[in-house]
Short mmCIF file of N, CA and C in Angstrom, two decimals:
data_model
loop_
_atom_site.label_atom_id
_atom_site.label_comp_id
_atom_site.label_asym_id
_atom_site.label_seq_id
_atom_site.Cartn_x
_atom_site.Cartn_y
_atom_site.Cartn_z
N UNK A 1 1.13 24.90 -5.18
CA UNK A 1 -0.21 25.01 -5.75
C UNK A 1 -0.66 23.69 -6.37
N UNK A 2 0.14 22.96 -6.98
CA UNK A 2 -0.33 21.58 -7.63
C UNK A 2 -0.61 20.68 -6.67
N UNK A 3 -0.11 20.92 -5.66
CA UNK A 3 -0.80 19.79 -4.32
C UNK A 3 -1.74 20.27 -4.63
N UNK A 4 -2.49 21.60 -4.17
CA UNK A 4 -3.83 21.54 -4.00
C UNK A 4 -4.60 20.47 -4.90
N UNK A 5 -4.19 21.41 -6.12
CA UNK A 5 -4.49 20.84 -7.11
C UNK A 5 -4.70 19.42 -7.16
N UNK A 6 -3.71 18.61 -6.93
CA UNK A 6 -3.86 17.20 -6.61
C UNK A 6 -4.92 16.51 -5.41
N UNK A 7 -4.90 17.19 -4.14
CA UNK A 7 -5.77 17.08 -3.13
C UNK A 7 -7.34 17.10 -3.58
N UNK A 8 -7.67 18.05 -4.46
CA UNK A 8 -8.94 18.44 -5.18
C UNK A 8 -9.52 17.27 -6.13
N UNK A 9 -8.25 17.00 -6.54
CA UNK A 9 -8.23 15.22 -7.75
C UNK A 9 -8.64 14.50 -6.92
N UNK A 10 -8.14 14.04 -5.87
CA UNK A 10 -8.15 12.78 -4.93
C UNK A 10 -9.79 12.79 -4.38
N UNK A 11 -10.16 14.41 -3.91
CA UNK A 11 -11.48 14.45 -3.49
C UNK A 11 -12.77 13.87 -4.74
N UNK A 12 -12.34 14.53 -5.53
CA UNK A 12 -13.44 13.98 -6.54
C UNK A 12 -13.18 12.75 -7.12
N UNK A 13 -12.47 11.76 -6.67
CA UNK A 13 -11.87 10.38 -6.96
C UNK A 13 -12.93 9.93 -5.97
N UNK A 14 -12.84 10.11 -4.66
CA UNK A 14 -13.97 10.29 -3.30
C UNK A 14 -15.44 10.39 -4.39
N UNK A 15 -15.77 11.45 -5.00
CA UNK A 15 -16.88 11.88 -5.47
C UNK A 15 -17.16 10.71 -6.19
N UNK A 16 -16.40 10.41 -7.03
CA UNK A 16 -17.47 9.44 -8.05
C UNK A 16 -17.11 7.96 -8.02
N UNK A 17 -16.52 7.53 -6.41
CA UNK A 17 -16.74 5.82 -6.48
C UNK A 17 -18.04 6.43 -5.62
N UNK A 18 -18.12 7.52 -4.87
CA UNK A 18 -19.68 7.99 -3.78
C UNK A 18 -20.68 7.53 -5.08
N UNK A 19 -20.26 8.27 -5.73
CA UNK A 19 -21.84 8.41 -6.88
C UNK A 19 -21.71 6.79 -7.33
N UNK A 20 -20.87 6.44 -7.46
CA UNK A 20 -21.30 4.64 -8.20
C UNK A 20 -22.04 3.74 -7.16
N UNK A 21 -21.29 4.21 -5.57
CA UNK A 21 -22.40 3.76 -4.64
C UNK A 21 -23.77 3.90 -4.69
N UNK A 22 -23.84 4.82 -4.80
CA UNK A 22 -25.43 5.64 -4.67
C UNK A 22 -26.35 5.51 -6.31
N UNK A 23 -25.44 5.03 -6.91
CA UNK A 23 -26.26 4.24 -8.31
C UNK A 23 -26.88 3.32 -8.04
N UNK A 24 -26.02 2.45 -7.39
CA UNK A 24 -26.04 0.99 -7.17
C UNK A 24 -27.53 1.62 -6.51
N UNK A 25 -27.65 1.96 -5.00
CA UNK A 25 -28.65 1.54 -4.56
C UNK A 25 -30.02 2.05 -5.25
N UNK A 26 -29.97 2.83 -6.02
CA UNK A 26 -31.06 3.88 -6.55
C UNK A 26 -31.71 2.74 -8.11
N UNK A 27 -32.64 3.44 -8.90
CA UNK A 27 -33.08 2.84 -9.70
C UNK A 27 -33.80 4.36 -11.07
N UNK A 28 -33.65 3.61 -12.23
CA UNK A 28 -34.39 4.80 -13.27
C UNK A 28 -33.64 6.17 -13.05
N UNK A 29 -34.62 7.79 -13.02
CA UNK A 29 -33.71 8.37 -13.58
C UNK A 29 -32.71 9.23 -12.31
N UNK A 30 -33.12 8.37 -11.23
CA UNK A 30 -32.23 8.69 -10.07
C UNK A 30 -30.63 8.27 -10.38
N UNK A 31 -30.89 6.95 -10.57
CA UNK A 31 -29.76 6.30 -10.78
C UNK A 31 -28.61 7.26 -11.70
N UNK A 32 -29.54 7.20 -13.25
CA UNK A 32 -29.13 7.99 -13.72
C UNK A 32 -28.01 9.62 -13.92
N UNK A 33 -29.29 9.97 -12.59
CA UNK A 33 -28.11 10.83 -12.60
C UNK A 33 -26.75 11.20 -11.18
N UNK A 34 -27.45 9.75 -11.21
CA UNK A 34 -25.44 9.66 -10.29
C UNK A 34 -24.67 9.32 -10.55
N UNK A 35 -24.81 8.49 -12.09
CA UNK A 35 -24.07 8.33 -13.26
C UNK A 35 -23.41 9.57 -13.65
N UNK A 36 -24.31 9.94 -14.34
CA UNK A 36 -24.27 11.83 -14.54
C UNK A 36 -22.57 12.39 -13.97
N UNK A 37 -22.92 12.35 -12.37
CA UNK A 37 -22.28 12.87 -11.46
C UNK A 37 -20.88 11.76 -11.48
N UNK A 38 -20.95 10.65 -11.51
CA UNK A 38 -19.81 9.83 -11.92
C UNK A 38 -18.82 10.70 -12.72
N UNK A 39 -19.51 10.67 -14.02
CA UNK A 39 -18.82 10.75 -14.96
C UNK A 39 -18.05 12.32 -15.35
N UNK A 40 -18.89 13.01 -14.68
CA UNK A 40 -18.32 14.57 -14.57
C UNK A 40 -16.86 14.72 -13.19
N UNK A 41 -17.60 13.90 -11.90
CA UNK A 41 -16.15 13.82 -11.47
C UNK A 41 -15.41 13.22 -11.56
N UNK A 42 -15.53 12.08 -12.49
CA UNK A 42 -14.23 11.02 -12.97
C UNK A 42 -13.39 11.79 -14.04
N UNK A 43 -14.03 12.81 -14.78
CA UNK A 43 -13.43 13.60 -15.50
C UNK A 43 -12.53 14.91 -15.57
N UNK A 44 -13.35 15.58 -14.54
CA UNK A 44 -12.71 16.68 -13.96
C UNK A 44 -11.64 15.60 -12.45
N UNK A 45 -12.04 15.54 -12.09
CA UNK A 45 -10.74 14.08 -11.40
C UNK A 45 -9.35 14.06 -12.14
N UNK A 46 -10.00 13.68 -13.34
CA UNK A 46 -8.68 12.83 -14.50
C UNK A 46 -7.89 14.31 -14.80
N UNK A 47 -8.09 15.30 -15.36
CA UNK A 47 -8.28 16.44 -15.70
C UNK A 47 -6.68 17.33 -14.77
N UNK A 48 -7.80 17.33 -13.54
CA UNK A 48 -6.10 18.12 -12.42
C UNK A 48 -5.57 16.51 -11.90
N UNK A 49 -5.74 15.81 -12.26
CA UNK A 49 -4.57 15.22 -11.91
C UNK A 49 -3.53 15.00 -13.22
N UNK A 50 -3.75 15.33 -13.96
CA UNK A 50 -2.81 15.25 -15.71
C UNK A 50 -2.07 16.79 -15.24
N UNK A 51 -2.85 17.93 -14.91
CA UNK A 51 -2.05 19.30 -14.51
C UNK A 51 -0.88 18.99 -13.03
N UNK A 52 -1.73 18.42 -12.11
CA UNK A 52 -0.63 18.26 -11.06
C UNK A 52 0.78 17.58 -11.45
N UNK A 53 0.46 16.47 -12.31
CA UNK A 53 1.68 15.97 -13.02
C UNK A 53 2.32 16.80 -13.58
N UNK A 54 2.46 17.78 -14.37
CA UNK A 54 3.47 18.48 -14.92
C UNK A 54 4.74 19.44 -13.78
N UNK A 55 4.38 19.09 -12.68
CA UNK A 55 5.67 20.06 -11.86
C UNK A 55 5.35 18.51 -10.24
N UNK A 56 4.80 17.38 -10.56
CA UNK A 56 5.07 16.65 -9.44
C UNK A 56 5.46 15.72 -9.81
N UNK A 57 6.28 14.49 -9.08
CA UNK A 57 6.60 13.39 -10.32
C UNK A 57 5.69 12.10 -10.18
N UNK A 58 5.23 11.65 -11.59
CA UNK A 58 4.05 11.02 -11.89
C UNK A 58 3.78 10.00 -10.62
N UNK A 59 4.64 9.11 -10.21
CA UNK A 59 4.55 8.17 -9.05
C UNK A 59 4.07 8.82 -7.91
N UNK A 60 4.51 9.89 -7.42
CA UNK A 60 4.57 10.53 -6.14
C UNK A 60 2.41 11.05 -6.23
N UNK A 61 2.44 10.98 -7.34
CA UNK A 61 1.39 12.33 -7.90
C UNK A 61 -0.07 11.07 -7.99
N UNK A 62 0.31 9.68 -8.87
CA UNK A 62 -0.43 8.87 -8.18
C UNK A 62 -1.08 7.93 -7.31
N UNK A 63 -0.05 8.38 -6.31
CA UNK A 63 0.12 7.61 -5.61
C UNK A 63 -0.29 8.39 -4.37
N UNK A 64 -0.48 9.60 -4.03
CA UNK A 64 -1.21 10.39 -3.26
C UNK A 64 -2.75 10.66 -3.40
N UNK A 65 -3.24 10.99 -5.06
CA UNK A 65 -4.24 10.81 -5.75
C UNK A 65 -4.94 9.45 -5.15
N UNK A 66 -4.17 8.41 -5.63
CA UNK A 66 -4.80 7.38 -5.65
C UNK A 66 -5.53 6.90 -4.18
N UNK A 67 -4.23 7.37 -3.17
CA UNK A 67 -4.28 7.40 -1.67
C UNK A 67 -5.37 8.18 -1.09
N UNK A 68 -5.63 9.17 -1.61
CA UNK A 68 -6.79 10.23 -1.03
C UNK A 68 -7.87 9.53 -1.18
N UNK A 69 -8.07 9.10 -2.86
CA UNK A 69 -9.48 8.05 -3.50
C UNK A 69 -9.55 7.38 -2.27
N UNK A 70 -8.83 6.68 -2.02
CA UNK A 70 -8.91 5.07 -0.87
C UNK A 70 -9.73 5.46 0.36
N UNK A 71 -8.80 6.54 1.24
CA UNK A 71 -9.20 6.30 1.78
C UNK A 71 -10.47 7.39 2.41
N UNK A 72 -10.78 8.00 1.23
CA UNK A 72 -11.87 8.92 1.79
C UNK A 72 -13.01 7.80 1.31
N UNK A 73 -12.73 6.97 -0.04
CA UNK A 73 -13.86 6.39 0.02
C UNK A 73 -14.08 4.87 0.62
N UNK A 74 -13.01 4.35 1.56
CA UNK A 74 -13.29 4.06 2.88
C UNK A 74 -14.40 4.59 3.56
N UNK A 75 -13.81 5.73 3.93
CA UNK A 75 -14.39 6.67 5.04
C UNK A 75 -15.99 7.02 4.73
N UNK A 76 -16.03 7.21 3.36
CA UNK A 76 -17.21 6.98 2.91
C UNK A 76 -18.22 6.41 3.44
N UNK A 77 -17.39 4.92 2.76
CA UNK A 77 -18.26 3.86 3.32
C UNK A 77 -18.49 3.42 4.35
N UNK A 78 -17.59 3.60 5.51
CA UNK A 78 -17.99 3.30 6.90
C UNK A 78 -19.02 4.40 6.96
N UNK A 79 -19.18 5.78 7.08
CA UNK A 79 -20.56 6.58 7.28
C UNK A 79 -21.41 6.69 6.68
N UNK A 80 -21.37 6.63 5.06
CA UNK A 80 -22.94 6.85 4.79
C UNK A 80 -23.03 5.47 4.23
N UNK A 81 -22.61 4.08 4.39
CA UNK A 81 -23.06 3.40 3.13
C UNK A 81 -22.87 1.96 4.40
N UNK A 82 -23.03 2.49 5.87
CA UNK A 82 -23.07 1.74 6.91
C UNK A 82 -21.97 0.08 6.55
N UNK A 83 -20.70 0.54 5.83
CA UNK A 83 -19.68 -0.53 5.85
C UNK A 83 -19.29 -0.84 7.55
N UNK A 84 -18.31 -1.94 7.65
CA UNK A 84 -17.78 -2.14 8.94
C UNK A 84 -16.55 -1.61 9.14
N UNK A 85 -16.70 -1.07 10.48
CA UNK A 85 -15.09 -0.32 10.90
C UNK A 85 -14.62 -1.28 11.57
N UNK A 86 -14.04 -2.27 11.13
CA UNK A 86 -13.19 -3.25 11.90
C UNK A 86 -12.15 -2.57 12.38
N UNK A 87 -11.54 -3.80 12.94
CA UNK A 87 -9.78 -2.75 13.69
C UNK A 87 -9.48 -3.04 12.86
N UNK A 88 -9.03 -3.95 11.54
CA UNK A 88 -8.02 -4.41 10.84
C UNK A 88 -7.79 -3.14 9.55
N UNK A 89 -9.68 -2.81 9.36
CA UNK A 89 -10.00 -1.97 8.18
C UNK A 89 -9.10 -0.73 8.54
N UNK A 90 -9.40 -0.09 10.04
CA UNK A 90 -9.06 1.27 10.80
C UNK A 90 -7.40 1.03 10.89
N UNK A 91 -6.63 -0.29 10.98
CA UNK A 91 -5.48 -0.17 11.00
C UNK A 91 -4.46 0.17 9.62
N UNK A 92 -5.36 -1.02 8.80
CA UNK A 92 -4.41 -0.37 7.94
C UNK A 92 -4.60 0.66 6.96
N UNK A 93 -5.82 1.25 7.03
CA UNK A 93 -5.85 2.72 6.34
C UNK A 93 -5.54 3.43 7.29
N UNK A 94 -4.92 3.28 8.75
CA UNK A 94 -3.76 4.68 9.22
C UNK A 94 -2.63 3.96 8.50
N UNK A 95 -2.19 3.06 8.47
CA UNK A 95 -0.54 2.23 7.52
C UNK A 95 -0.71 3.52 6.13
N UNK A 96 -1.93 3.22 5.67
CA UNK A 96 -1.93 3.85 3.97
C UNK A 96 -2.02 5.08 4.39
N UNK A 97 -2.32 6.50 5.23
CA UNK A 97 -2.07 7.18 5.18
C UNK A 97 -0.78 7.59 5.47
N UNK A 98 -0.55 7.16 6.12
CA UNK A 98 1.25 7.20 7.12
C UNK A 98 2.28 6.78 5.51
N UNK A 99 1.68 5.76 5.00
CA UNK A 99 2.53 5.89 3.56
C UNK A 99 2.12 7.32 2.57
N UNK A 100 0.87 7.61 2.89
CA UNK A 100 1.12 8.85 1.75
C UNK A 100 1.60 10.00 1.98
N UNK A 101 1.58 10.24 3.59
CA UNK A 101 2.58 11.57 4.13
C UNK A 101 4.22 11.05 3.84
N UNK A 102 4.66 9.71 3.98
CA UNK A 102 5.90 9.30 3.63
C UNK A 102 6.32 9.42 2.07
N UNK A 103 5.30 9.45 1.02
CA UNK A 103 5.37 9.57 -0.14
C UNK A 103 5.48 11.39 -0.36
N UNK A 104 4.67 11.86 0.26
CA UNK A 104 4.67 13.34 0.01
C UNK A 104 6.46 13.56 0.86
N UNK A 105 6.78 13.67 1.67
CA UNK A 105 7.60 14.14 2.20
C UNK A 105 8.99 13.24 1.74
N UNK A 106 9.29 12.08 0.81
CA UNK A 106 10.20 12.08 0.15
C UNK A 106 10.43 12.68 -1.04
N UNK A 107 9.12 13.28 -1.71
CA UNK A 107 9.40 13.64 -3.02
C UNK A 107 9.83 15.51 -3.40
N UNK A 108 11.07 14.94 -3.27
CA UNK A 108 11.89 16.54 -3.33
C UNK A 108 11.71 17.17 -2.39
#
C-alpha cells in the first residue's frame, strides 16, 4: 500500500513543477493561482511521501519519488510545454527509469 502511496507523491511532484510551468507563462491572478496549485501539491506531495517512509527505506522511497517527479515532468515537458525529444533526452530517461525499477526491486 505505501507504494501506492509513494506513486501518488511522485505524481503530484509531476503536479507542481506542471503548475510552476504554467505560472511562468501566465500573468496576475492566473498566475496566481497556479501558485495556489503549486503549493497545495508540493504539500500534499511532501505529506505521503513522509507516510510512505515509515514501512519503505528512506533512500529507496526518495529515490523512486524523486524518479517519478523527473521523469513525468520530462514527459510533461516534451507534450504540453513543446520541450525537445532528443535521442539523448529519450535515452537517458529510459537509463533513469530502468534505475528506478532496479531501485524498487532491490529494496527487500
Amino acid at each position: 500500500m505505501n507504494f501506492i502511496i509513494l506513486i501518488v507523491a511522485g505524481l503530484l511532484e509531476v503536479a507542481f513543477a506542471s503548475c510552476l510551468g504554467k505560472a511562468r507563462e501566465t500573468t496576475g491572478s492566473t498566475s496566481a493561482w497556479w501558485y495556489t496549485g503549486f503549493f497545495i501539491a508540493l504539500s500534499v506531495s511532501m505529506l505521503l511521501l513522509m507516510k510512505a517512509t515509515k514501512t519503505i527505506p528512506i533512500g529507496t522511497a526518495y529515490a523512486v519519488w524523486t524518479g517519478i517527479g523527473a521523469v513525468g515532468t520530462v514527459l510533461m515537458g516534451i507534450f504540453f510545454f513543446k520541450e525537445p525529444a532528443t535521442f539523448w533526452r529519450i535515452f537517458f530517461l529510459t537509463t533513469l527509469i530502468g534505475s528506478i525499477v532496479g531501485l524498487k526491486a532491490m529494496s527487500h
